[in-house]
Short mmCIF file of C-alpha atoms in Angstrom, two decimals:
data_model
loop_
_atom_site.label_atom_id
_atom_site.label_comp_id
_atom_site.label_asym_id
_atom_site.label_seq_id
_atom_site.Cartn_x
_atom_site.Cartn_y
_atom_site.Cartn_z
CA MET A 1 -16.83 73.52 -9.93
CA ARG A 2 -14.11 75.90 -8.73
CA PRO A 3 -10.52 74.75 -8.25
CA ARG A 4 -9.63 74.43 -4.63
CA ARG A 5 -7.27 77.04 -3.28
CA VAL A 6 -4.26 75.83 -1.36
CA PRO A 7 -2.82 78.21 1.28
CA HIS A 8 0.69 79.15 0.79
CA PRO A 9 3.17 78.61 3.60
CA PRO A 10 4.34 81.73 5.37
CA PRO A 11 7.57 83.13 3.97
CA ARG A 12 10.74 82.04 5.73
CA SER A 13 12.64 84.57 7.65
CA THR A 14 16.14 85.25 6.45
CA GLY A 15 17.19 86.99 9.59
CA PRO A 16 19.06 85.48 12.50
CA ARG A 17 17.49 82.64 14.36
CA PRO A 18 16.56 83.11 17.94
CA ALA A 19 18.89 81.59 20.48
CA PRO A 20 17.73 78.17 21.76
CA THR A 21 16.08 78.34 25.16
CA PRO A 22 18.21 76.72 27.86
CA PRO A 23 16.71 73.54 29.30
CA ARG A 24 14.55 73.99 32.36
CA PRO A 25 16.17 72.56 35.51
CA VAL A 26 14.55 69.33 36.60
CA PRO A 27 13.04 70.07 40.05
CA TRP A 28 13.63 66.50 41.32
CA LEU A 29 17.38 66.95 41.11
CA THR A 30 17.35 69.93 43.37
CA LEU A 31 15.02 68.29 45.85
CA GLU A 32 17.14 65.26 46.53
CA ASP A 33 18.61 66.84 49.69
CA HIS A 34 15.32 68.36 50.88
CA CYS A 35 14.03 65.35 52.64
CA ALA A 36 12.70 64.69 56.19
CA ALA A 37 11.31 62.01 58.47
CA GLY A 38 9.71 61.78 61.80
CA PRO A 39 9.45 62.49 64.53
CA ASP A 40 10.44 66.14 63.93
CA TRP A 41 9.70 66.49 60.16
CA VAL A 42 12.42 69.14 59.59
CA CYS A 43 14.16 69.49 56.24
CA GLU A 44 17.62 67.95 56.31
CA ALA A 45 18.99 70.53 53.84
CA CYS A 46 17.59 73.85 55.12
CA GLY A 47 16.35 73.10 58.63
CA GLU A 48 12.81 74.44 57.91
CA ALA A 49 9.56 72.69 58.70
CA TRP A 50 9.12 70.00 56.02
CA PRO A 51 7.85 70.21 53.22
CA CYS A 52 10.16 73.23 52.94
CA LEU A 53 10.10 76.07 50.44
CA ALA A 54 12.02 73.99 47.91
CA TRP A 55 9.03 71.55 47.74
CA THR A 56 6.21 74.14 48.17
CA SER A 57 7.46 76.48 45.54
CA LEU A 58 7.17 73.90 42.73
CA PRO A 59 4.79 74.92 39.98
CA VAL A 60 1.79 72.73 40.53
CA ASP A 61 -0.17 71.15 37.82
CA SER A 62 -2.36 68.06 37.54
CA SER A 63 0.40 65.70 36.60
CA LEU A 64 2.50 66.82 39.61
CA ARG A 65 -0.51 66.36 41.86
CA ARG A 66 -0.96 62.79 40.55
CA ALA A 67 2.69 62.08 41.12
CA LEU A 68 2.85 63.46 44.66
CA LEU A 69 -0.45 62.43 46.12
CA PRO A 70 0.19 58.71 46.93
CA SER A 71 3.47 59.24 48.69
CA PHE A 72 2.44 62.37 50.39
CA VAL A 73 -0.68 60.95 51.89
CA GLY A 74 1.39 58.30 53.50
CA LEU A 75 3.85 60.88 54.79
CA THR A 76 0.91 62.94 56.09
CA ARG A 77 -0.35 60.02 58.03
CA GLN A 78 3.07 59.44 59.65
CA ALA A 79 3.43 63.15 60.48
CA ILE A 80 0.02 63.23 62.13
CA ARG A 81 1.12 60.37 64.38
CA ASP A 82 4.53 61.96 65.06
CA LEU A 83 3.36 65.59 65.59
CA ARG A 84 0.07 65.65 67.10
CA GLY A 85 -0.27 66.08 70.90
CA ARG A 86 3.16 67.77 71.16
CA PRO A 87 3.17 70.89 73.23
CA GLU A 88 2.84 73.88 70.83
CA GLY A 89 2.71 71.44 67.96
CA PRO A 90 0.42 71.63 64.96
CA GLU A 91 -3.04 70.31 65.01
CA PRO A 92 -3.85 67.49 62.58
CA PRO A 93 -5.73 69.70 60.11
CA GLU A 94 -2.72 72.10 60.00
CA ILE A 95 -0.47 69.02 59.32
CA VAL A 96 -2.78 68.02 56.41
CA THR A 97 -2.65 71.51 54.94
CA ARG A 98 1.08 71.63 55.31
CA PHE A 99 1.91 68.21 53.72
CA LEU A 100 -0.76 68.31 51.08
CA TRP A 101 -0.05 72.03 50.06
CA PHE A 102 -0.56 71.10 46.47
CA LEU A 103 -4.27 70.41 46.95
CA PRO A 104 -6.81 73.21 47.37
CA LEU A 105 -8.24 72.21 50.77
CA ASN A 106 -10.43 74.39 52.80
CA ASP A 107 -10.52 73.97 56.67
CA ASP A 108 -13.32 71.49 56.79
CA GLU A 109 -11.74 69.32 54.08
CA ALA A 110 -8.38 69.38 55.93
CA ARG A 111 -10.24 68.33 59.13
CA ALA A 112 -12.04 65.54 57.40
CA THR A 113 -8.83 64.39 55.77
CA ALA A 114 -7.03 64.42 59.17
CA LEU A 115 -9.67 62.27 60.70
CA ARG A 116 -9.43 59.63 57.91
CA LEU A 117 -5.62 59.60 58.17
CA ARG A 118 -5.32 59.08 61.95
#
């Protein structure tokens, strides 16, 4: 039987260590002021249609989707009640697409979701 070979650890670098990376900003801290409520659903911080660019520019992954989905479905339901039927206002599928921007919904799915949330 041959003796088992153990791999050697890589040699340690004697050069300067790389600078530590700065901590990433926590998105929730910058979003505190970017809130809205009915009946107009306009961001209190920037005056844009809510959810504004501060929200929609978040990097979306599955954990963020899980965190946002329950509350944003409730907000979408309220927004549909507040915004539909207004002159020049968005249609319910457009509201669903706007409020659930983090979900990959096509037009038919947005329409079906809007019907369920009315």
